[in-house]
Short mmCIF file of C-alpha atoms in Angstrom, two decimals:
data_model
loop_
_atom_site.label_atom_id
_atom_site.label_comp_id
_atom_site.label_asym_id
_atom_site.label_seq_id
_atom_site.Cartn_x
_atom_site.Cartn_y
_atom_site.Cartn_z
CA UNK A 907 -17.44 17.74 59.28
CA UNK A 908 -16.75 16.24 55.75
CA UNK A 909 -14.59 13.12 56.04
CA UNK A 910 -12.37 12.57 52.78
CA UNK A 911 -10.41 9.45 51.75
CA UNK A 912 -8.32 10.12 48.93
CA UNK A 913 -7.18 7.27 46.68
CA UNK A 914 -4.61 7.71 43.62
CA UNK A 915 -1.23 6.76 42.84
CA UNK A 916 0.03 10.17 42.23
CA UNK A 917 1.92 11.13 45.29
CA UNK A 918 2.10 14.59 43.51
CA UNK A 919 -1.91 14.41 43.10
CA UNK A 920 -2.45 13.13 46.50
CA UNK A 921 -0.54 16.31 48.12
CA UNK A 922 -2.32 18.66 46.27
CA UNK A 923 -5.64 17.54 47.18
CA UNK A 924 -5.08 16.87 50.66
CA UNK A 925 -3.65 20.58 51.06
CA UNK A 926 -6.71 21.65 48.62
CA UNK A 927 -9.24 19.92 50.86
CA UNK A 928 -8.06 20.81 54.09
CA UNK A 929 -8.03 24.59 53.49
CA UNK A 930 -12.02 23.92 53.49
CA UNK A 931 -13.20 24.84 56.90
CA UNK A 932 -15.88 21.71 57.09
CA UNK A 933 -13.97 18.87 55.05
CA UNK A 934 -11.14 17.10 56.79
CA UNK A 935 -8.70 14.33 54.83
CA UNK A 936 -8.68 11.39 57.35
CA UNK A 937 -6.25 9.14 55.05
CA UNK A 938 -4.69 9.01 51.63
CA UNK A 939 -3.66 5.52 49.89
CA UNK A 940 -1.96 4.79 46.48
CA UNK A 941 -4.08 2.07 45.13
CA UNK A 942 -7.13 -0.04 45.86
CA UNK A 943 -4.94 -2.65 48.09
CA UNK A 944 -4.43 0.40 50.76
CA UNK A 945 -7.41 1.94 50.09
CA UNK A 946 -9.94 -1.16 51.63
CA UNK A 947 -9.00 -1.66 55.09
CA UNK A 948 -9.06 2.11 55.35
CA UNK A 949 -12.22 2.12 54.19
CA UNK A 950 -13.39 -0.27 57.22
CA UNK A 951 -11.27 1.30 59.38
CA UNK A 952 -11.79 4.90 59.14
CA UNK A 953 -15.05 4.95 57.86
CA UNK A 954 -14.96 7.93 55.37
CA UNK A 955 -17.79 10.02 54.12
CA UNK A 956 -16.43 10.43 50.84
CA UNK A 957 -13.85 8.65 48.78
CA UNK A 958 -12.24 10.08 45.64
CA UNK A 959 -10.89 7.49 43.38
CA UNK A 960 -8.18 7.53 40.55
CA UNK A 961 -9.13 5.09 37.95
CA UNK A 962 -5.60 3.82 36.43
CA UNK A 963 -3.46 2.88 39.37
CA UNK A 964 -0.78 -0.43 39.73
CA UNK A 965 -1.81 -3.62 42.14
CA UNK A 966 -5.46 -2.84 42.36
CA UNK A 967 -7.26 -0.07 39.60
CA UNK A 968 -10.26 2.00 40.71
CA UNK A 969 -12.59 -0.65 38.73
CA UNK A 970 -11.38 -3.30 40.73
CA UNK A 971 -11.53 -1.44 43.71
CA UNK A 972 -15.48 -0.58 42.93
CA UNK A 973 -16.09 -4.26 42.72
CA UNK A 974 -14.15 -5.13 46.23
CA UNK A 975 -15.99 -1.93 47.80
CA UNK A 976 -19.23 -3.62 47.14
CA UNK A 977 -18.34 -6.39 49.86
CA UNK A 978 -17.72 -4.05 52.30
CA UNK A 979 -20.51 -3.71 55.55
CA UNK A 980 -19.62 -0.42 55.06
CA UNK A 981 -19.41 2.00 51.83
CA UNK A 982 -18.43 5.42 51.26
CA UNK A 983 -19.80 7.97 48.58
CA UNK A 984 -17.27 7.96 45.71
CA UNK A 985 -16.02 10.44 43.70
CA UNK A 986 -14.15 9.51 40.36
CA UNK A 987 -11.55 11.74 39.43
CA UNK A 988 -10.50 10.73 35.78
CA UNK A 989 -8.05 12.09 32.97
CA UNK A 990 -8.80 13.33 29.59
CA UNK A 991 -8.09 10.19 27.77
CA UNK A 992 -10.65 8.22 25.76
CA UNK A 993 -9.73 5.05 27.80
CA UNK A 994 -10.56 7.01 30.80
CA UNK A 995 -13.95 8.38 29.22
CA UNK A 996 -15.12 4.25 28.67
CA UNK A 997 -13.78 3.50 32.44
CA UNK A 998 -15.68 6.60 34.03
CA UNK A 999 -18.94 5.32 32.68
CA UNK A 1000 -18.10 1.66 33.74
CA UNK A 1001 -17.16 3.16 37.50
CA UNK A 1002 -20.43 4.65 37.46
CA UNK A 1003 -22.47 1.74 36.44
CA UNK A 1004 -20.33 -0.12 39.23
CA UNK A 1005 -21.91 1.97 42.02
CA UNK A 1006 -19.41 5.63 41.89
CA UNK A 1007 -21.79 8.07 42.94
CA UNK A 1008 -20.17 10.98 40.72
CA UNK A 1009 -17.05 11.64 38.40
CA UNK A 1010 -14.79 15.08 37.85
CA UNK A 1011 -12.32 15.91 35.33
CA UNK A 1012 -8.66 16.08 36.18
CA UNK A 1013 -6.96 19.31 33.84
CA UNK A 1014 -5.22 18.57 30.95
CA UNK A 1015 -1.73 19.96 32.61
CA UNK A 1016 -1.28 18.44 36.12
CA UNK A 1017 0.14 21.41 37.27
CA UNK A 1018 -3.26 23.16 37.09
CA UNK A 1019 -4.52 20.71 39.36
CA UNK A 1020 -5.15 23.50 42.21
CA UNK A 1021 -7.68 25.15 40.14
CA UNK A 1022 -10.04 22.57 40.54
CA UNK A 1023 -10.60 23.47 44.32
CA UNK A 1024 -14.01 24.99 44.12
CA UNK A 1025 -15.26 22.91 41.67
CA UNK A 1026 -14.07 19.84 43.98
CA UNK A 1027 -15.12 20.98 47.07
CA UNK A 1028 -18.66 21.40 45.66
CA UNK A 1029 -19.06 18.12 44.15
CA UNK A 1030 -17.95 16.65 47.34
CA UNK A 1031 -20.60 18.25 49.53
CA UNK A 1032 -23.12 17.69 46.97
CA UNK A 1033 -22.37 13.67 47.15
CA UNK A 1034 -23.38 13.75 50.83
CA UNK A 1035 -26.49 16.23 50.70
CA UNK A 1036 -28.40 14.76 47.17
CA UNK A 1037 -30.06 11.38 47.12
CA UNK A 1038 -31.69 9.51 44.42
CA UNK A 1039 -35.56 10.77 43.80
CA UNK A 1040 -38.22 8.28 42.70
CA UNK A 1041 -38.35 8.55 39.19
CA UNK A 1042 -41.28 9.57 37.44
CA UNK A 1043 -41.67 8.17 34.03
CA UNK A 1044 -43.23 10.68 31.53
CA UNK A 1045 -45.53 9.67 29.00
CA UNK A 1046 -43.05 9.49 25.80
CA UNK A 1047 -45.68 10.45 23.62
CA UNK A 1048 -46.27 13.74 23.84
CA UNK A 1049 -44.37 16.09 21.91
CA UNK A 1050 -42.75 18.96 23.66
CA UNK A 1051 -44.45 22.29 23.15
CA UNK A 1052 -41.97 24.13 25.23
CA UNK A 1053 -38.20 23.51 25.75
CA UNK A 1054 -35.99 24.45 28.35
CA UNK A 1055 -32.24 25.04 27.39
CA UNK A 1056 -29.30 24.69 29.73
CA UNK A 1057 -25.98 26.19 28.40
CA UNK A 1058 -22.74 25.18 30.90
CA UNK A 1059 -19.05 25.11 30.93
CA UNK A 1060 -16.30 25.08 33.34
CA UNK A 1061 -17.85 24.82 37.07
CA UNK A 1062 -21.31 24.10 35.38
CA UNK A 1063 -21.46 20.02 36.49
CA UNK A 1064 -21.97 21.09 40.20
CA UNK A 1065 -24.64 23.38 39.44
CA UNK A 1066 -26.58 20.93 37.11
CA UNK A 1067 -26.50 18.73 39.83
CA UNK A 1068 -28.00 21.16 42.33
CA UNK A 1069 -30.36 22.18 39.42
CA UNK A 1070 -31.83 18.77 38.22
CA UNK A 1071 -31.69 17.30 41.73
CA UNK A 1072 -34.27 19.68 42.79
CA UNK A 1073 -36.62 20.06 39.68
CA UNK A 1074 -40.15 18.07 39.89
CA UNK A 1075 -41.15 15.20 37.34
CA UNK A 1076 -44.13 15.41 34.84
CA UNK A 1077 -42.78 18.88 33.51
CA UNK A 1078 -44.56 20.24 30.70
CA UNK A 1079 -41.44 21.10 28.53
CA UNK A 1080 -38.42 18.88 27.28
CA UNK A 1081 -35.03 19.73 28.71
CA UNK A 1082 -31.77 20.14 26.35
CA UNK A 1083 -28.36 20.56 28.11
CA UNK A 1084 -25.44 21.80 26.35
CA UNK A 1085 -22.65 20.95 28.45
CA UNK A 1086 -18.94 21.53 27.20
CA UNK A 1087 -16.91 18.20 27.90
CA UNK A 1088 -14.65 15.89 26.15
CA UNK A 1089 -16.22 13.27 23.86
CA UNK A 1090 -16.91 10.22 25.67
CA UNK A 1091 -17.50 11.39 29.15
CA UNK A 1092 -21.33 13.00 28.45
CA UNK A 1093 -22.21 9.34 28.42
CA UNK A 1094 -21.02 9.08 32.14
CA UNK A 1095 -22.79 12.49 32.95
CA UNK A 1096 -26.13 11.80 32.07
CA UNK A 1097 -25.59 8.01 33.86
CA UNK A 1098 -25.07 10.91 36.99
CA UNK A 1099 -28.02 13.27 36.47
CA UNK A 1100 -30.24 9.99 35.37
CA UNK A 1101 -29.81 9.35 38.79
CA UNK A 1102 -30.44 12.36 40.76
CA UNK A 1103 -33.12 13.85 38.34
CA UNK A 1104 -36.65 12.54 38.65
CA UNK A 1105 -37.20 12.76 34.98
CA UNK A 1106 -35.45 11.00 32.73
CA UNK A 1107 -31.93 11.95 31.37
CA UNK A 1108 -30.49 10.80 28.35
CA UNK A 1109 -27.44 11.26 26.01
CA UNK A 1110 -28.68 13.07 22.83
CA UNK A 1111 -29.06 10.81 19.57
CA UNK A 1112 -29.78 11.92 15.97
CA UNK A 1113 -33.49 11.33 15.53
CA UNK A 1114 -34.66 12.01 19.27
CA UNK A 1115 -37.81 13.34 19.17
CA UNK A 1116 -38.42 15.95 22.34
CA UNK A 1117 -40.94 15.09 24.01
CA UNK A 1118 -42.45 16.62 27.40
CA UNK A 1119 -40.81 15.42 30.96
CA UNK A 1120 -37.57 14.26 29.33
CA UNK A 1121 -33.93 15.60 29.77
CA UNK A 1122 -31.43 15.44 26.43
CA UNK A 1123 -27.62 16.23 27.32
CA UNK A 1124 -25.64 16.50 23.89
CA UNK A 1125 -23.48 14.30 22.91
CA UNK A 1126 -19.47 15.22 23.31
CA UNK A 1127 -17.90 15.73 20.13
CA UNK A 1128 -21.56 16.68 18.10
CA UNK A 1129 -23.32 19.90 18.04
CA UNK A 1130 -26.92 18.97 19.07
CA UNK A 1131 -29.38 20.71 16.19
CA UNK A 1132 -32.78 21.04 17.21
CA UNK A 1133 -35.27 20.99 13.65
CA UNK A 1134 -38.79 21.20 13.40
CA UNK A 1135 -40.75 17.92 13.43
CA UNK A 1136 -44.27 16.62 12.74
CA UNK A 1137 -45.29 13.15 13.86
CA UNK A 1138 -47.88 10.98 12.21
CA UNK A 1139 -51.01 12.66 14.16
CA UNK A 1140 -49.69 15.68 13.03
CA UNK A 1141 -48.36 16.95 16.13
CA UNK A 1142 -45.63 19.42 15.34
CA UNK A 1143 -42.23 19.69 17.96
CA UNK A 1144 -38.87 19.41 17.70
CA UNK A 1145 -36.03 16.74 16.95
CA UNK A 1146 -32.32 16.55 17.27
CA UNK A 1147 -29.70 15.87 14.68
CA UNK A 1148 -25.97 15.19 16.22
CA UNK A 1149 -23.61 17.03 13.35
CA UNK A 1150 -20.14 16.75 13.19
CA UNK A 1151 -19.51 20.27 12.06
CA UNK A 1152 -16.61 22.74 12.59
CA UNK A 1153 -16.43 23.71 16.30
CA UNK A 1154 -18.00 26.85 17.39
CA UNK A 1155 -16.01 28.85 19.97
CA UNK A 1156 -13.14 25.83 19.52
CA UNK A 1157 -16.39 23.63 21.13
CA UNK A 1158 -18.06 20.56 19.86
CA UNK A 1159 -21.36 21.02 21.30
CA UNK A 1160 -21.60 24.45 21.16
CA UNK A 1161 -24.15 26.20 23.37
CA UNK A 1162 -25.05 29.00 20.58
CA UNK A 1163 -25.82 26.12 17.82
CA UNK A 1164 -28.20 24.17 20.22
CA UNK A 1165 -29.77 27.69 21.23
CA UNK A 1166 -29.76 29.25 18.00
CA UNK A 1167 -31.66 25.84 16.34
CA UNK A 1168 -33.86 25.60 19.11
CA UNK A 1169 -35.35 29.33 18.90
CA UNK A 1170 -36.33 28.76 14.93
CA UNK A 1171 -39.07 25.56 16.07
CA UNK A 1172 -39.69 26.60 19.89
CA UNK A 1173 -39.76 30.60 19.33
CA UNK A 1174 -41.56 32.06 22.30
CA UNK A 1175 -41.54 28.98 23.80
CA UNK A 1176 -37.82 28.65 24.63
CA UNK A 1177 -36.61 29.26 27.89
CA UNK A 1178 -32.84 29.29 28.27
CA UNK A 1179 -30.41 29.18 31.24
CA UNK A 1180 -27.04 30.14 30.93
CA UNK A 1181 -24.61 28.79 34.04
CA UNK A 1182 -20.95 29.03 34.37
CA UNK A 1183 -18.49 28.99 31.99
CA UNK A 1184 -15.48 30.57 29.93
CA UNK A 1185 -15.34 32.17 26.53
CA UNK A 1186 -18.15 33.55 24.46
CA UNK A 1187 -20.10 30.56 23.64
CA UNK A 1188 -24.31 31.13 24.45
CA UNK A 1189 -24.27 35.12 23.72
CA UNK A 1190 -25.41 34.37 20.21
CA UNK A 1191 -27.67 31.79 21.04
CA UNK A 1192 -29.26 33.97 23.82
CA UNK A 1193 -30.03 36.84 21.65
CA UNK A 1194 -31.70 34.31 19.18
CA UNK A 1195 -33.83 33.54 21.37
CA UNK A 1196 -34.63 37.27 22.70
CA UNK A 1197 -35.72 37.53 19.05
CA UNK A 1198 -37.89 35.00 18.73
CA UNK A 1199 -39.83 35.95 21.64
CA UNK A 1200 -38.11 33.29 24.58
CA UNK A 1201 -36.99 33.95 27.84
CA UNK A 1202 -33.12 34.02 29.02
CA UNK A 1203 -32.13 33.87 32.66
CA UNK A 1204 -28.24 33.91 33.56
CA UNK A 1205 -26.95 32.32 37.17
CA UNK A 1206 -25.26 35.20 39.05
CA UNK A 1207 -21.58 35.69 38.82
CA UNK A 1208 -20.47 34.99 42.30
CA UNK A 1209 -22.16 31.86 42.19
CA UNK A 1210 -20.10 30.86 39.15
CA UNK A 1211 -16.35 29.40 38.53
CA UNK A 1212 -16.49 31.54 35.31
CA UNK A 1213 -18.51 34.05 34.28
CA UNK A 1214 -17.92 34.32 30.74
CA UNK A 1215 -20.54 32.71 29.11
CA UNK A 1216 -23.49 34.57 30.93
CA UNK A 1217 -21.55 37.50 30.08
CA UNK A 1218 -21.37 37.64 26.64
CA UNK A 1219 -24.97 37.14 26.62
CA UNK A 1220 -25.50 40.29 29.31
CA UNK A 1221 -23.31 42.47 26.45
CA UNK A 1222 -25.97 41.27 23.79
CA UNK A 1223 -28.66 42.92 26.36
CA UNK A 1224 -30.36 39.48 25.96
CA UNK A 1225 -30.68 38.26 29.57
CA UNK A 1226 -34.27 38.65 31.04
CA UNK A 1227 -32.95 37.99 34.76
CA UNK A 1228 -29.84 36.87 36.87
CA UNK A 1229 -30.73 35.33 39.69
CA UNK A 1230 -28.93 33.04 42.19
CA UNK A 1231 -28.15 29.32 41.68
CA UNK A 1232 -30.40 28.01 44.25
CA UNK A 1233 -33.53 29.78 42.63
CA UNK A 1234 -32.68 28.39 39.32
CA UNK A 1235 -35.07 25.54 39.48
CA UNK A 1236 -38.07 27.45 40.97
CA UNK A 1237 -37.86 29.56 38.04
CA UNK A 1238 -38.06 26.95 35.28
CA UNK A 1239 -40.85 25.57 37.41
CA UNK A 1240 -42.55 29.10 37.43
CA UNK A 1241 -42.00 29.43 33.59
CA UNK A 1242 -43.62 26.07 32.60
CA UNK A 1243 -46.70 26.34 35.08
CA UNK A 1244 -47.63 29.83 33.58
CA UNK A 1245 -47.23 27.74 30.35
CA UNK A 1246 -49.81 25.32 31.12
#
C-alpha cells in the first residue's frame, strides 16, 4: 500500500486529491496539511512514502518546506503540484534542485482537477519504483547517424519516465523528445529525466549538435527544428535550431515540426515513437518519416490517457507497429542494435 501525505493550502484541492487517491486500491491518503508548518511534524510522525507538495502556500511555502525536509531523519519522495503560472515554472525547477523528485501541472481550470486521476496515480507509483541509475557519460564528439524521436503530450510524462529509466547508456543514436508543455516547465522536465535516465538529458538550445548517447528535450515555447550539419572533420549529422514561428496545431513545440525536419536530415535512420496525447500533432511528421524510409511505432491505446496523436498517424497509414508501453524501450534498443 502506497501511503501519501497531501500538502496544499486549498481545501478544495486537498479534498479532491484525497478522493481521487483513496479510490485507487493500492494507495492510501494518511494525512493532509495546509502548509509546511503543519506538514513537517506529520512527515516525522506518519512517515508517508510519498508527499504531494504545493509551491505557493502561506506561513511556509513549498520551497522552504523542501529546505526544512533536508534536516529531517525521514524523507519521503516528493511530487510537486504546480500551477501554469510563469513564476511557478521557475519555482518548480528550483524545487527539483532542492530535492523534489518529480512534478505535475495542475489544470488551468481548477474544476477539472478530477481529470488528472490516472496521471497522478501513475506518477506517485513511479516515484517509488524508479531509482536513479548510474550515469553513462558518452563520447560527446561523435555525431549521431541515427536519431530516435519521441512525440508526447497529455499523459506522456509518466511514459517518458518508464521508457528512459529502462534504456541502457552508450546508445548509438541521439534522442530528441518533443513534449507539449508550457514555456518554462521543460527545464524542470529535463532536470527530472536527467536523474532517471542513464544518458545525459538537456533542454534544447539553438546550435546543439546531435551526438550519440545524448537526449535533447524540446524547449517549451519554441519549435525544435533539425537541420543538416557538417563538422570540421567532414562528419555529417544533425543540428538543432529553435524558432518562435507560429504554433502548429495550436502548440509550440510541435511534434510535426521536429519529426518532419529530422526526416529530411536522417531519412531511413529516423525511428520515431508516438506516446499519449490529444489532437493531431505527430501525424504529418510520422508520414514524412515513412516517406523518407524511416520507422514509426506507437504505444497502444489502452496505455494512453488520450490517443489523438497516435490516431492521427494511424489514419495516415504510417505506423509500423503498435505495442504496449512496457515494450517501447526494448523496441528502441532493438532498432539501434540492428543499426550497429
